[in-house]
Coordinates of C-alpha atoms and ligand atoms in Angstrom, one line a residue:
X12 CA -32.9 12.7 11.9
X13 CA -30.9 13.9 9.2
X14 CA -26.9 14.5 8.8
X15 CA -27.1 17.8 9.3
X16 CA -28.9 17.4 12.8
X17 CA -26.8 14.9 13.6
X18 CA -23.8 16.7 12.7
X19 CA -24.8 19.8 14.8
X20 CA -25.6 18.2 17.9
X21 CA -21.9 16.4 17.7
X22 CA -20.6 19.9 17.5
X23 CA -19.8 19.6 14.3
X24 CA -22.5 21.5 11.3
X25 CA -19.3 21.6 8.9
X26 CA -19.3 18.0 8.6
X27 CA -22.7 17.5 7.4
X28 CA -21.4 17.1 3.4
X29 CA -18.9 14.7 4.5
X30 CA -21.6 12.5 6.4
X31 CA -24.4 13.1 3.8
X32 CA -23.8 10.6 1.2
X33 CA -26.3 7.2 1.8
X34 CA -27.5 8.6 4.8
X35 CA -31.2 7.4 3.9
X36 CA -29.8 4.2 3.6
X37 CA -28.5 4.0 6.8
X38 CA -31.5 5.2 8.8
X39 CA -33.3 2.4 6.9
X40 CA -30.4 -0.2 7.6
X41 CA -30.1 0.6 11.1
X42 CA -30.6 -2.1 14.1
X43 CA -31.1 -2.4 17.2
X44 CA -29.0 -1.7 19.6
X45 CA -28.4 -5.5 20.6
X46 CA -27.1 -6.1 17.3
X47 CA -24.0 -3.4 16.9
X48 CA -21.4 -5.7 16.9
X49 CA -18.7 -3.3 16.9
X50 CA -20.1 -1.9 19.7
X51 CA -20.5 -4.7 22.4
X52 CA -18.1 -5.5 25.0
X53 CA -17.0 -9.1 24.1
X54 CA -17.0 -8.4 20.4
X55 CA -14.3 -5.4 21.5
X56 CA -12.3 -8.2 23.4
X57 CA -12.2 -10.7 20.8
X58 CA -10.7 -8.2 18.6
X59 CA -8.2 -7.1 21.0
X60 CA -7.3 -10.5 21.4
X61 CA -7.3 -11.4 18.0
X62 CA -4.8 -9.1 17.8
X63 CA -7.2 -5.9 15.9
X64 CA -6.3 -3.5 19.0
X65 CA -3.7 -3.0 21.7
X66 CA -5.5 -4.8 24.6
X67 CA -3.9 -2.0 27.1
X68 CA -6.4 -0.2 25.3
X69 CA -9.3 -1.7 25.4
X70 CA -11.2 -0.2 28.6
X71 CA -11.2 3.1 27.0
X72 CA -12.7 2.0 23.8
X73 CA -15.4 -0.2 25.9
X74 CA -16.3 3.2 28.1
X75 CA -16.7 5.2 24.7
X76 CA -19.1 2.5 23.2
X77 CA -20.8 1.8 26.0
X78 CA -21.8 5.6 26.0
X79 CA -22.3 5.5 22.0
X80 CA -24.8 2.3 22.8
X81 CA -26.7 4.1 24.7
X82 CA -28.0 7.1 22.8
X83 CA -30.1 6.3 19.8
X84 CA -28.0 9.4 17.5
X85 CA -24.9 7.9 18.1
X86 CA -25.7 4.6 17.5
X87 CA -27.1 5.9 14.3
X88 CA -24.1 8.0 13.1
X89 CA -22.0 5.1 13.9
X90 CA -24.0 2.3 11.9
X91 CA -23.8 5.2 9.1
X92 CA -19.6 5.8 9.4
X93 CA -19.4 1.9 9.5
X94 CA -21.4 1.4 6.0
X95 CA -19.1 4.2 4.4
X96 CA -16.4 2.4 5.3
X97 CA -17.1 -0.7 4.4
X98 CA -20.7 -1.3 2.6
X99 CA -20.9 2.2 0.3
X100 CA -17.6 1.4 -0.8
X101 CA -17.8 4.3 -4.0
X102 CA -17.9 6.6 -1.4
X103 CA -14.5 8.5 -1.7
X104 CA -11.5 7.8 0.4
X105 CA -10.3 11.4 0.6
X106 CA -13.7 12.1 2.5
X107 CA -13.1 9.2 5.1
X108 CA -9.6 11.1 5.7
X109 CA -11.6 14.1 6.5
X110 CA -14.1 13.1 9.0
X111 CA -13.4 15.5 12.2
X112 CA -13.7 14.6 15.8
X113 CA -16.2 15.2 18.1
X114 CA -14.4 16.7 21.0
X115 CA -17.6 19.0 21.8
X116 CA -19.0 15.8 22.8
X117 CA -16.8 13.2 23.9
X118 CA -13.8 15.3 25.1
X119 CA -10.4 13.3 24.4
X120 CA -12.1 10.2 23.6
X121 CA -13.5 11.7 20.3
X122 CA -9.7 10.9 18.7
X123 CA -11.2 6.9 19.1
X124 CA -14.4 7.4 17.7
X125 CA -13.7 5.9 14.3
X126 CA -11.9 3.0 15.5
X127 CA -15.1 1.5 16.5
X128 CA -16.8 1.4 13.0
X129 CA -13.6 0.3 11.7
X130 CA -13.2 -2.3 13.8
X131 CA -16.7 -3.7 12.3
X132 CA -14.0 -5.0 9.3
X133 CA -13.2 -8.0 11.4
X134 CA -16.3 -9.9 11.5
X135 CA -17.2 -9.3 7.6
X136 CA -13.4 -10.5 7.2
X137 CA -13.8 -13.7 9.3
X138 CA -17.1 -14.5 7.5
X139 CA -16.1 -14.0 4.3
X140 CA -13.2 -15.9 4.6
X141 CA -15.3 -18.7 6.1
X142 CA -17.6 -18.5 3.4
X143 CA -14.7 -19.7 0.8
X144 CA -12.7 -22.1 3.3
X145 CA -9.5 -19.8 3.9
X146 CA -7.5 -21.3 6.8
X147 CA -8.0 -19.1 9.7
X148 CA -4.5 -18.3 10.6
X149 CA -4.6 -16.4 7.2
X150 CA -7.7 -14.9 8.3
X151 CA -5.8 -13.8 11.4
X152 CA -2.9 -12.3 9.7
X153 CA -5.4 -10.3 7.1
X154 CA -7.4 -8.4 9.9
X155 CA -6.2 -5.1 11.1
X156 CA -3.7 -7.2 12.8
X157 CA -0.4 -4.9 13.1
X158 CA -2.6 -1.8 11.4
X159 CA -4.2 -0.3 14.1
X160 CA -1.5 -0.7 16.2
X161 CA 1.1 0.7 14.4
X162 CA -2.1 3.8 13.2
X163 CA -2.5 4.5 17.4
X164 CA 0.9 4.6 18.0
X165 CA 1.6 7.2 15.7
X166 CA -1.3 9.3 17.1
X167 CA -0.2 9.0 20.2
X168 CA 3.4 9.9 19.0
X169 CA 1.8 13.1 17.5
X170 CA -0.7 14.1 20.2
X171 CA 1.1 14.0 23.3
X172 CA 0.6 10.4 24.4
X173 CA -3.4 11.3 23.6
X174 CA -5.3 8.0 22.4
X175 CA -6.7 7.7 18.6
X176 CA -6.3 6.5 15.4
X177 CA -6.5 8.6 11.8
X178 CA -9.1 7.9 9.3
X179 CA -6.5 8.0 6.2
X180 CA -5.7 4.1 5.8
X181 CA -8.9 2.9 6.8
X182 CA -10.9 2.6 3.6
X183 CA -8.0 0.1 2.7
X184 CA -9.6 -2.6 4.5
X185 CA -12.4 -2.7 1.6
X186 CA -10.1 -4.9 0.0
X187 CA -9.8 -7.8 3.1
X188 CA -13.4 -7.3 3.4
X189 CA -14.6 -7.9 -0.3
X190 CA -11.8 -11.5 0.0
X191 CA -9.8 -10.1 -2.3
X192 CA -7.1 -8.9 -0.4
X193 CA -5.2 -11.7 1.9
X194 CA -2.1 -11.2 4.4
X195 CA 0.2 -14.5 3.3
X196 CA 3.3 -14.3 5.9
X197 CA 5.3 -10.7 5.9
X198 CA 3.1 -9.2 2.9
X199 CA -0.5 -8.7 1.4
X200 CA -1.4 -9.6 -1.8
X201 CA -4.6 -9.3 -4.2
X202 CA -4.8 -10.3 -7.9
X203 CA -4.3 -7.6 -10.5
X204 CA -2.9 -6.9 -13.9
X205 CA 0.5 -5.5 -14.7
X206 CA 0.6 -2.2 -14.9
X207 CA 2.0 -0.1 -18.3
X208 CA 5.3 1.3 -18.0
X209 CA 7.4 -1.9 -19.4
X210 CA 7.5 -5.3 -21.3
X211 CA 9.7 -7.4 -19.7
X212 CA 11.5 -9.6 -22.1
X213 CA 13.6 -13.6 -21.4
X214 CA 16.3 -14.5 -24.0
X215 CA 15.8 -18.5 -24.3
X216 CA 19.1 -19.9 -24.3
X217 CA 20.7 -17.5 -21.0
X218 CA 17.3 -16.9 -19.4
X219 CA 18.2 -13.1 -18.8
X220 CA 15.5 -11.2 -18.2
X221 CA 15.2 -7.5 -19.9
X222 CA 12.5 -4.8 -19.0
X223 CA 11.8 -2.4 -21.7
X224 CA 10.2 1.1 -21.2
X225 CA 6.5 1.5 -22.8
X226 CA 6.3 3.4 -26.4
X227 CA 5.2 6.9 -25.5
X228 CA 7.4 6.5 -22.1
X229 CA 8.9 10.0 -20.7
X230 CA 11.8 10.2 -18.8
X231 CA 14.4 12.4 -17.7
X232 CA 18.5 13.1 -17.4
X233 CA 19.1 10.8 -14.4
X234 CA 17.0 7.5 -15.5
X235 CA 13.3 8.5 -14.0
X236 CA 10.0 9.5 -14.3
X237 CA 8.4 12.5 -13.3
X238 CA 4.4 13.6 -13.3
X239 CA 4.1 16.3 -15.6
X240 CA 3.0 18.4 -13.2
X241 CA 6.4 18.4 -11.0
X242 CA 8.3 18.3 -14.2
X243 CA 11.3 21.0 -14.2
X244 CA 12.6 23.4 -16.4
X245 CA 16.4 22.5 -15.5
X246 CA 15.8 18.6 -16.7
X247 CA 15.9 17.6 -20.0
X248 CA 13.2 14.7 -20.7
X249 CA 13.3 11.9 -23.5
X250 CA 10.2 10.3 -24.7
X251 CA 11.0 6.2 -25.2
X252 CA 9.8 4.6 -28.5
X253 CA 9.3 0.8 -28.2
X254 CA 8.8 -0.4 -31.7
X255 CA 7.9 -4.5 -32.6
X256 CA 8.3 -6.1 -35.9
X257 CA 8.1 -9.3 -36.9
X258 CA 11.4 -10.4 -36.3
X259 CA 12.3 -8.2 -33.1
X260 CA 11.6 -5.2 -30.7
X261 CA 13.8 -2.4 -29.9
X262 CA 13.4 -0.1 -27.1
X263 CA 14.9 1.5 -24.1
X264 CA 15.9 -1.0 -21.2
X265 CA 15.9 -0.1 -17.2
X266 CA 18.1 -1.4 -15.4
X267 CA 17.1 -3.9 -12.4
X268 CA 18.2 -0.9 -10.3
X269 CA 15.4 1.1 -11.8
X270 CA 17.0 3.7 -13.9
X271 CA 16.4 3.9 -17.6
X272 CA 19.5 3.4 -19.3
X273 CA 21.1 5.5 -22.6
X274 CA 21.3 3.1 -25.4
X275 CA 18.0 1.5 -27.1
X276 CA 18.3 -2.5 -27.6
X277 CA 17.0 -4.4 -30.4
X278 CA 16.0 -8.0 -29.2
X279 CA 15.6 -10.6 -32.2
X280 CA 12.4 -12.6 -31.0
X281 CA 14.3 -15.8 -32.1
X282 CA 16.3 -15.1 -29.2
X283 CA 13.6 -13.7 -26.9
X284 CA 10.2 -13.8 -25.7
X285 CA 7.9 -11.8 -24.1
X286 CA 7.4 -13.1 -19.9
X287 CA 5.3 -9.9 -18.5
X288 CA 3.4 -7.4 -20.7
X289 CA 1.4 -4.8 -19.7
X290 CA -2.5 -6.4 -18.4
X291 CA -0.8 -9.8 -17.9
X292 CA -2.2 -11.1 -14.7
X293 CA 0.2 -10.8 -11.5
X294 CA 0.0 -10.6 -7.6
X295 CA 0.1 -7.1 -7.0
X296 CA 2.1 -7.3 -3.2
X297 CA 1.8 -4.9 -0.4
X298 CA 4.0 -4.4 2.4
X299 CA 2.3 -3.7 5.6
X300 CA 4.5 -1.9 8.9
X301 CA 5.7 -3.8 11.7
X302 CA 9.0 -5.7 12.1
X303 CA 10.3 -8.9 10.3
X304 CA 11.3 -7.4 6.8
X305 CA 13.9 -9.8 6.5
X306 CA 14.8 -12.2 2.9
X307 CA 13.8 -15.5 4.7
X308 CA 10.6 -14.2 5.5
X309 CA 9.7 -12.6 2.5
X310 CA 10.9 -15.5 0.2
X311 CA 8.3 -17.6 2.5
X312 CA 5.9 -15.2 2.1
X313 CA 6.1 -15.0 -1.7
X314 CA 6.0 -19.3 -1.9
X315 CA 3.0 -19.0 0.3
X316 CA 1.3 -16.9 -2.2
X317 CA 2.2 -18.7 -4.9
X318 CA 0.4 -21.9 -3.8
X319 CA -2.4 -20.2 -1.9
X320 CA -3.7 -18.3 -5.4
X321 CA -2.9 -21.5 -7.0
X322 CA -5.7 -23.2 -4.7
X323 CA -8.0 -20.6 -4.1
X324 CA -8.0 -18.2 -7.4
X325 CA -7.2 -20.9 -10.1
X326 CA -8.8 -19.0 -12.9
X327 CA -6.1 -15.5 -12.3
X328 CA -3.0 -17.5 -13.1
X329 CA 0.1 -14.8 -12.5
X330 CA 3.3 -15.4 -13.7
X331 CA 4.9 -13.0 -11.5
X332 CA 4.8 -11.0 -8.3
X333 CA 4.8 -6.9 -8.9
X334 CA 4.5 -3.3 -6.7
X335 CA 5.1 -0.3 -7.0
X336 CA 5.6 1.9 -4.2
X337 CA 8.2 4.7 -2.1
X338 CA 10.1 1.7 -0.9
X339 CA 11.5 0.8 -4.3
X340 CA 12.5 4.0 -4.7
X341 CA 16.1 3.4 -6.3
X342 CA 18.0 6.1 -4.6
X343 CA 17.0 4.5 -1.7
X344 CA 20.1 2.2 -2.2
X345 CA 22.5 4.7 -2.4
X346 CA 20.7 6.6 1.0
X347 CA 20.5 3.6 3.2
X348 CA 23.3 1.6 4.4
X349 CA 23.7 -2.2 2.9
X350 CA 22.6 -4.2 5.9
X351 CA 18.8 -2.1 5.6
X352 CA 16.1 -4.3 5.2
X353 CA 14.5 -2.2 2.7
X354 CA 18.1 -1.8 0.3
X355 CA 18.0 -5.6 0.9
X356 CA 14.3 -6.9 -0.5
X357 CA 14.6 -3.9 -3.3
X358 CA 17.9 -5.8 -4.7
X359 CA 15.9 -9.1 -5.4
X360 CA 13.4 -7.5 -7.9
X361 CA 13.8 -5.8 -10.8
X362 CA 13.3 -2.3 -10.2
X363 CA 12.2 -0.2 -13.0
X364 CA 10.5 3.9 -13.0
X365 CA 7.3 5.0 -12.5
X366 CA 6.0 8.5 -12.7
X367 CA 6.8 10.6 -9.4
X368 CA 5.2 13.7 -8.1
X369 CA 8.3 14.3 -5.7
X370 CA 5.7 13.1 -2.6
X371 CA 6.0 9.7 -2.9
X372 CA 5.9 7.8 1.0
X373 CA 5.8 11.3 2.5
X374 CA 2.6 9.8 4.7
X375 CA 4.3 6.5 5.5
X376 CA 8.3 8.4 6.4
X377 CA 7.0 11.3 8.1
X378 CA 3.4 10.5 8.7
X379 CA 2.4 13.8 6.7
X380 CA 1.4 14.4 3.2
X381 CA 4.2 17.2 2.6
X382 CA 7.3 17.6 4.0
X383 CA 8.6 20.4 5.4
X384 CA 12.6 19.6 6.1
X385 CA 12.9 22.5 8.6
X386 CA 10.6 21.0 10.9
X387 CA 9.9 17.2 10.1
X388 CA 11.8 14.4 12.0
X389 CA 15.2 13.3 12.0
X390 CA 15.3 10.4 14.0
X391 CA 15.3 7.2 12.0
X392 CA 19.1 7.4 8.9
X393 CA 16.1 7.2 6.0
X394 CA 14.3 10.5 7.5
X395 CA 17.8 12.0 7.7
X396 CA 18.8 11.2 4.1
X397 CA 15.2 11.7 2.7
X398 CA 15.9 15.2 4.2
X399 CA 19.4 15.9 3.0
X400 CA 18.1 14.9 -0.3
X401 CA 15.0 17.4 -0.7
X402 CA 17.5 20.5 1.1
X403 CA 19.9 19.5 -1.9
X404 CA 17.0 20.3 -4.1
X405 CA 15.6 16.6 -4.7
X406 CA 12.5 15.0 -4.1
X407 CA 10.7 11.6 -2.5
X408 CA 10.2 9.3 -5.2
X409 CA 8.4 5.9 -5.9
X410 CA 9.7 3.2 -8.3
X411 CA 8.1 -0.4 -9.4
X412 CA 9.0 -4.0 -8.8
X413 CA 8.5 -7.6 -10.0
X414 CA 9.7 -11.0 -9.4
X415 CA 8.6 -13.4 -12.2
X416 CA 7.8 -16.7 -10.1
X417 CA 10.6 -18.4 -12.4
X418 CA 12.7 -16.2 -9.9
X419 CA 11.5 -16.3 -6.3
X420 CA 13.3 -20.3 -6.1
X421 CA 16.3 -17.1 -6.0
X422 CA 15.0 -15.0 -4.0
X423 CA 18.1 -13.9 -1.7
X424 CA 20.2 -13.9 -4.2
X425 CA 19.4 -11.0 -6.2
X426 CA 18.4 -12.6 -9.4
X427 CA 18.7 -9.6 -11.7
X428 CA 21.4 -7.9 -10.6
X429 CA 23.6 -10.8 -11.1
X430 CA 22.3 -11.1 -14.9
X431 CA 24.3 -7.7 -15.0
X432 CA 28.1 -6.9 -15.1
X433 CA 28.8 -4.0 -12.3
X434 CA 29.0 -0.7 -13.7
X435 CA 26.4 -1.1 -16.2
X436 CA 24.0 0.9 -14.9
X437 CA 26.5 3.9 -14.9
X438 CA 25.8 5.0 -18.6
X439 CA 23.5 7.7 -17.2
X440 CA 26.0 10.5 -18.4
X441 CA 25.3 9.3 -22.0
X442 CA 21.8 9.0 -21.8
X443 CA 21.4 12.8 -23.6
Ligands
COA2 C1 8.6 -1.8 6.0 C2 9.3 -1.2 7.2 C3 9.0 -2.1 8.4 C4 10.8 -1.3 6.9 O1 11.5 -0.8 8.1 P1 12.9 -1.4 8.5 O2 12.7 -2.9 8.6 O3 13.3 -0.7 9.8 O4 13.8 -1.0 7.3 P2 15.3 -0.8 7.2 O5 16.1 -1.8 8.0 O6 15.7 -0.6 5.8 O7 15.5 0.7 7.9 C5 16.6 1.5 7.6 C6 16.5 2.8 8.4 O8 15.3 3.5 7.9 C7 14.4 3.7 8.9 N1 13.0 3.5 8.4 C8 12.6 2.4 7.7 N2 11.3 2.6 7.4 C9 10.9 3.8 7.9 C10 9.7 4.5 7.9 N3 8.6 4.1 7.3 N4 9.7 5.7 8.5 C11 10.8 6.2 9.1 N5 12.0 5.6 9.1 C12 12.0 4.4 8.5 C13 14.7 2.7 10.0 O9 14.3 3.1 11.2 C14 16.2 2.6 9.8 O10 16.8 3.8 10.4 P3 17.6 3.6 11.9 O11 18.7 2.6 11.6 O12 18.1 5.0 12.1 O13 16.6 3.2 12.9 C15 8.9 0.2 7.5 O14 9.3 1.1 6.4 C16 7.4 0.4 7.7 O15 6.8 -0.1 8.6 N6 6.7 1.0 6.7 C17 5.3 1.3 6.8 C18 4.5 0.5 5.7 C19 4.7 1.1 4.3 O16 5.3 2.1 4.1 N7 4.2 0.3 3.3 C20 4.4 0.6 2.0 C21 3.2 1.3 1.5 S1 3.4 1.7 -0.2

């Protein structure tokens, strides 16, 4: 059988290019029907209770594969979606997000379909983690613990109380599954390199630190960045020139509330050294939905990570903890009121700007790629001023973050900002 058959007797021809790549592969690959994990009753239980799936849930998702058990082309196109999710991992994202539903043949249930491949991620997770001696409550935390709840209830928020789960997120679980991805307390964390836009700077005797924008860096009137593509014709845009010599570097600093400010610096390296560059090794920190946001946690969370990349990833050796994503979005602060969680973490890291395409979050505030103000939500104050903001002619933006470790002993206490005397961040109307 090939992906087109298979794709027309789910009801669905059009799908056949999205379900074509390593089909061979599968049909060679595939088992018995004894050994679909994913697919047999206690295996669905163990996840529920393992906290994977809403155990309200569960009989639904047993009745849909019990049916897919028991026909030979389901089993087969579900043994196919599971290796494109997890063991063809080249194959594109963007196509996972368009795999369509098969209402011609399982009515309603079709919107649950793809929670049963997906849920295949917890066994490679366990065993991987096993297989390099990970303690197994952190193996519990870094399954599609909160995930897949907080994916269904969305759905279901979306569809009328309908049951189901959206493709979009779940080729992000490639990352738990290859063990290099790890849920340490509030966040997630992997090992990567520091990405390009500054080079953060530490004057020896005051230990202030000092981010400075990338040679070659554009930005515009109000202290960002902008994609070239959503650049606009009202802005005016300065390009940042960071130039070292042997006795200093000058540049354009950000401030730790992530605007680029007017006036270049020149730092004498007698007085300062380098502490992140650009392809320095850090933990690159992701913040996953669900409750608990608070400084306490996170400030555990960040110590945990600390010692459990110290143990377990000797060789990567980061010096600091960095993201970059819509929650550091600096306006956010002046959006949200000061007791919010999110204006709260943002304020202990130094903030600094990354390019925007004025989308930035849409997916994870509105649960849509685009926003359209006239009919998105309003419920929650940061959909109300995200909304206000774009009818006033603004956009969503994103922004970046670090923490050096020096740093996270004061973590609560906003170690940047205090480096800084209020009101220096308000030179914006000089910067042109
Ligand atoms: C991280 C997260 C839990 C923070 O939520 P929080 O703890 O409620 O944050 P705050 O206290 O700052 O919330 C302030 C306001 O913004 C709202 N808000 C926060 N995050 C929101 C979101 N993602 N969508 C809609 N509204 C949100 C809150 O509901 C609150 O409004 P309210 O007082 O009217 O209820 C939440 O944003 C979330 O679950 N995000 C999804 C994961 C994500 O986006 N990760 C980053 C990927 S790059």
């Amino acid at each position: 059988m090939d992906a087109l058959t298979i794709s027309g007797k789910l009801g669905m021809p059009e799908a056949a290019a999205l379900f074509e790549p390593y089909w061979e592969r599968s049909v060679l690959s595939c088992p018995e029907a004894e050994a679909f994990h994913f697919l047999r009753d206690d295996e669905l239980e163990a996840c529920a209770r393992y906290g994977c799936f809403p155990e309200k849930r569960l009989a639904p998702l047993q009745e849909l594969a019990a049916e897919i058990r028991g026909n030979k082309a389901w089993r087969l196109w579900v043994w196919h979606l599971y290796r494109l999710l997890f063991v063809e991992q080249d194959y594109p994202p963007v196509k996972i997000a368009q795999w369509p539903y098969p209402t011609a043949v399982f009515g309603d249930r079709a919107f649950l379909v793809y929670v049963l491949p997906f849920l295949g991620c917890v066994r490679l997770i366990r065993e991987r983690h096993r297989a390099i001696g990970v303690p197994e409550s952190v193996t519990r935390d870094t399954c599609p613990n909160r995930h897949l709840h907080s994916n269904m209830a969305r759905f279901e928020e979306a569809h009328s109380g309908t049951l189901g789960a959206t493709t979009k997120s779940m080729y992000w679980f490639r990352l738990h599954v290859n063990g290099r991805m790890f849920r340490l307390g509030r966040l997630e964390y992997k090992a990567h390199t520091f990405p390009s836009a500054v080079r953060v700077f530490k004057n020896k005797p005051t230990g202030r630190v000092l981010a400075l924008l990338s040679d070659g860096c554009e930005y515009n009137d109000e202290g960002f960045m902008e994609d070239p593509e959503a650049r606009r014709p009202d802005r005016r845009y300065r390009r940042a020139r960071f130039v070292q010599s042997e006795t200093g570097v000058e540049g354009v600093p950000a401030h730790p509330s992530g605007r680029v400010l007017a006036r270049p610096v020149m730092l004498p390296l007698k007085a300062w050294e380098p502490v992140l560059l650009p392809g320095d090794p850090v933990l690159d920190v992701h913040i996953p939905p669900g409750d608990g946001l608070t400084l306490p946690a996170l400030r555990a969370s960040f110590e945990q990570a600390m010692a459990f990349f110290a143990r377990f990833f000797p060789k990567c050796r980061p010096q600091a903890f960095s993201s970059i994503s819509w929650m550091f979005n600096p306006e956010l602060e002046s959006m949200l009121p000061a007791e919010s969680r999110l204006v709260q973490f943002l304020r202990q890291g130094y903030l600094y700007p990354r390019p925007a395409k004025g989308t930035e979050g849409a997916e994870f505030i509105f649960g849509t790629d685009t926003v359209n103000p006239a009919t998105a939500p309003r419920d929650t104050r940061l959909r109300q001023a995200l909304l206000r903001k774009i009818e006033a002619g603004g956009s969503l933006r994103n922004g970046g973050f670090f923490l050096l470790y020096d740093h996270v002993e004061d973590f609560g206490h906003e170690p940047y900002r205090t480096q800084w005397a209020p009101g220096d961040d308000e030179d914006v109307k000089t910067r042109f």
